[in-house]
mmCIF file of C-alpha atoms in Angstrom:
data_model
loop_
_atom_site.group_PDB
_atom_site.id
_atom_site.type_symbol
_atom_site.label_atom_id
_atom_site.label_comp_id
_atom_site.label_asym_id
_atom_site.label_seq_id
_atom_site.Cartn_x
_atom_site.Cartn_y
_atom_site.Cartn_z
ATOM 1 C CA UNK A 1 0.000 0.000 0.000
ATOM 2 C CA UNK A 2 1.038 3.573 -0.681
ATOM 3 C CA UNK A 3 -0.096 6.998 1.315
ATOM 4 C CA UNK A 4 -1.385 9.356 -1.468
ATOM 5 C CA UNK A 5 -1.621 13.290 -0.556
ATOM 6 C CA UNK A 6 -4.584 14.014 -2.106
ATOM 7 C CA UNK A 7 -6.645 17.458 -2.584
ATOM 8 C CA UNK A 8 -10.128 17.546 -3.258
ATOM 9 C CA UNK A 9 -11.319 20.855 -4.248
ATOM 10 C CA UNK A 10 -14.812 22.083 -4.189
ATOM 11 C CA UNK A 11 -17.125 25.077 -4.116
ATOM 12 C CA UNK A 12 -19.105 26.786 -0.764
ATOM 13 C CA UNK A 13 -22.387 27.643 -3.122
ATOM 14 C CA UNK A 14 -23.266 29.475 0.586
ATOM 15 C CA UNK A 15 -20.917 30.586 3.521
ATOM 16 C CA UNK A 16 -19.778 28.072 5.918
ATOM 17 C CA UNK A 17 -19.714 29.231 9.199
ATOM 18 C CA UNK A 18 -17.234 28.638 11.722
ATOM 19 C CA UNK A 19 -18.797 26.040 13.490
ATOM 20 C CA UNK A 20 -19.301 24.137 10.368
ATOM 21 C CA UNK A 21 -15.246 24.754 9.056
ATOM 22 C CA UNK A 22 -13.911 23.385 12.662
ATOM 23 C CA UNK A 23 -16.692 20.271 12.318
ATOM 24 C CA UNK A 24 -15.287 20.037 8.610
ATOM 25 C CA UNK A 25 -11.884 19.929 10.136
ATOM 26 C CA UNK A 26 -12.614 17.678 13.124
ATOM 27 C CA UNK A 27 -13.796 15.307 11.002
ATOM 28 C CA UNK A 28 -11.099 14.742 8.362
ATOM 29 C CA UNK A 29 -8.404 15.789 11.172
ATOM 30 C CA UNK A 30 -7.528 11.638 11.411
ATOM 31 C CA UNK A 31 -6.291 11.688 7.406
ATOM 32 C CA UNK A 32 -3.958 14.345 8.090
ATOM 33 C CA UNK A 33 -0.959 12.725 9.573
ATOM 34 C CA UNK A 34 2.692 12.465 8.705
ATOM 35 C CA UNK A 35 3.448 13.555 5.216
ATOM 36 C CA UNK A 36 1.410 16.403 5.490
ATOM 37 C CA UNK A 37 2.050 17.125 8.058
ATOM 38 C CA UNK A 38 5.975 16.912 8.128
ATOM 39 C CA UNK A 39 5.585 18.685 4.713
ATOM 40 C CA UNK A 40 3.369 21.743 5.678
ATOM 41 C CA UNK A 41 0.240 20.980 4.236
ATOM 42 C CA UNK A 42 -2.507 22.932 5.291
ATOM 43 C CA UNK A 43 -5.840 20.275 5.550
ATOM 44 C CA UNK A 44 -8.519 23.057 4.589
ATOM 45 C CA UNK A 45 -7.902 25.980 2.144
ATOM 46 C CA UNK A 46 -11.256 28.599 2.033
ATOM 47 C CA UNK A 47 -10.542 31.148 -0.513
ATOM 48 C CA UNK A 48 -12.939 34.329 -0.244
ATOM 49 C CA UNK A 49 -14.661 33.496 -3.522
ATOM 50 C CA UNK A 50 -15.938 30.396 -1.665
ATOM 51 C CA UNK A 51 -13.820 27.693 -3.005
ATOM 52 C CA UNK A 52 -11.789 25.549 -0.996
ATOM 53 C CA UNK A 53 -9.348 22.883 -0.888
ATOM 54 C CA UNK A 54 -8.602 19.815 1.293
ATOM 55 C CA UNK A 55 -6.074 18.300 1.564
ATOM 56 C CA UNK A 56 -5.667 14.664 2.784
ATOM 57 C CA UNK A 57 -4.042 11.304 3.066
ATOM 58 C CA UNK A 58 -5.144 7.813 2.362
ATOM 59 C CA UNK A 59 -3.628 4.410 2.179
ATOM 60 C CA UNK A 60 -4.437 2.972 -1.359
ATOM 61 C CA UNK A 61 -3.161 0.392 -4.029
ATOM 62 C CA UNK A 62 -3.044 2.977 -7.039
ATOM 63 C CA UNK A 63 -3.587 6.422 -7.760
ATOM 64 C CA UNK A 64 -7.866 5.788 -8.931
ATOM 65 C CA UNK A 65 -8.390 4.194 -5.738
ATOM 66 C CA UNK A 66 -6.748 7.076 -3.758
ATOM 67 C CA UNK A 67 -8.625 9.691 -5.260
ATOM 68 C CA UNK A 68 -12.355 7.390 -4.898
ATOM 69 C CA UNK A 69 -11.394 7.265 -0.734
ATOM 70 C CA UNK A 70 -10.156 11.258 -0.513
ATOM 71 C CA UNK A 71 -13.729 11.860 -2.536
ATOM 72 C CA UNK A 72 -15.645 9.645 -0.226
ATOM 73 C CA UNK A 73 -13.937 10.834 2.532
ATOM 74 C CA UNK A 74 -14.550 14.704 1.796
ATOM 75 C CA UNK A 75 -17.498 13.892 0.864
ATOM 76 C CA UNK A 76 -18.856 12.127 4.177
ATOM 77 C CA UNK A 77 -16.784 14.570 6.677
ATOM 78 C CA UNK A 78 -19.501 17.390 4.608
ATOM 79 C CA UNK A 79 -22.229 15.707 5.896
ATOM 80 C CA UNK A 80 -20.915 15.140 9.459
ATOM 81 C CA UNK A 81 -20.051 18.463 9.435
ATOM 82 C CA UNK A 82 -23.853 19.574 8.988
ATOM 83 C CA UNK A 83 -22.942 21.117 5.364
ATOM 84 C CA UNK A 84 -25.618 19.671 2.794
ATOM 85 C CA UNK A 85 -23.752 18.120 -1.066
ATOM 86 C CA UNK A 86 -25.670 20.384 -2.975
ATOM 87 C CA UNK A 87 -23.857 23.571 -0.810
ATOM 88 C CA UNK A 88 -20.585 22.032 -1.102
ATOM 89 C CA UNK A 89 -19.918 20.578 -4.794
ATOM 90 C CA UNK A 90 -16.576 18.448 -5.198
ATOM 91 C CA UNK A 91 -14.247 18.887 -7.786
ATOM 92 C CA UNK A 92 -11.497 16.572 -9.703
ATOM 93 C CA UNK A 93 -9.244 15.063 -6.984
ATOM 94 C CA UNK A 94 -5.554 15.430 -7.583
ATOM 95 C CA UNK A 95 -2.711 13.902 -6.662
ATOM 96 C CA UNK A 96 -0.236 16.424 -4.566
ATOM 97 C CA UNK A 97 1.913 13.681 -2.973
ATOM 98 C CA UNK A 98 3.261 10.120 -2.587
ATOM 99 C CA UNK A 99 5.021 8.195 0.257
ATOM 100 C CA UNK A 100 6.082 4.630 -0.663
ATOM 101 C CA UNK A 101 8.425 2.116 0.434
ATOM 102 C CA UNK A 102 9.138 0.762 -2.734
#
């Protein structure tokens, strides 16, 4: 297995209010660990314009698979958070980093 840095970027179609961004952060806090950690990575990005960016880690077999767990995981740390899919559309995932041992 390999840790993929992924970002997920989306769109606030309202504003998020504070309580919401540190329940958005609570929740995805656990897939921000080392690499991003050691490397600076900020987990949430919220531009004025209402777009935003998180950043995350996940243990996968290949790049596809990363990017389907940082989606579902964005995507369900949202809806924890109280913030509804339709306020909050995703984005493309990228790839911003890799930590193997091969």
């Amino acid at each position: 297995m390999t840790t993929f840095v992924i970002t997920v970027p989306g769109t606030f179609t309202s504003d998020i209010t504070d309580t919401e961004r540190a329940a958005l952060e609570r929740e995805l806090a656990p897939q921000h660990t080392d690499v991003s950690e050691s490397e600076g990575v900020n987990l949430l990005t919220l531009n004025e314009d209402g777009t935003f960016a998180v950043r995350l880690e996940v243990e996968a077999a290949d790049r596809y698979e990363a990017k389907l767990e940082a989606t579902r995981l964005v995507s369900a740390a949202l809806r924890e958070a109280g913030i509804a899919e339709a306020d909050a559309p995703l984005a493309q995932p990228a790839v911003t980093g890799i930590d193997s041992d091969l």
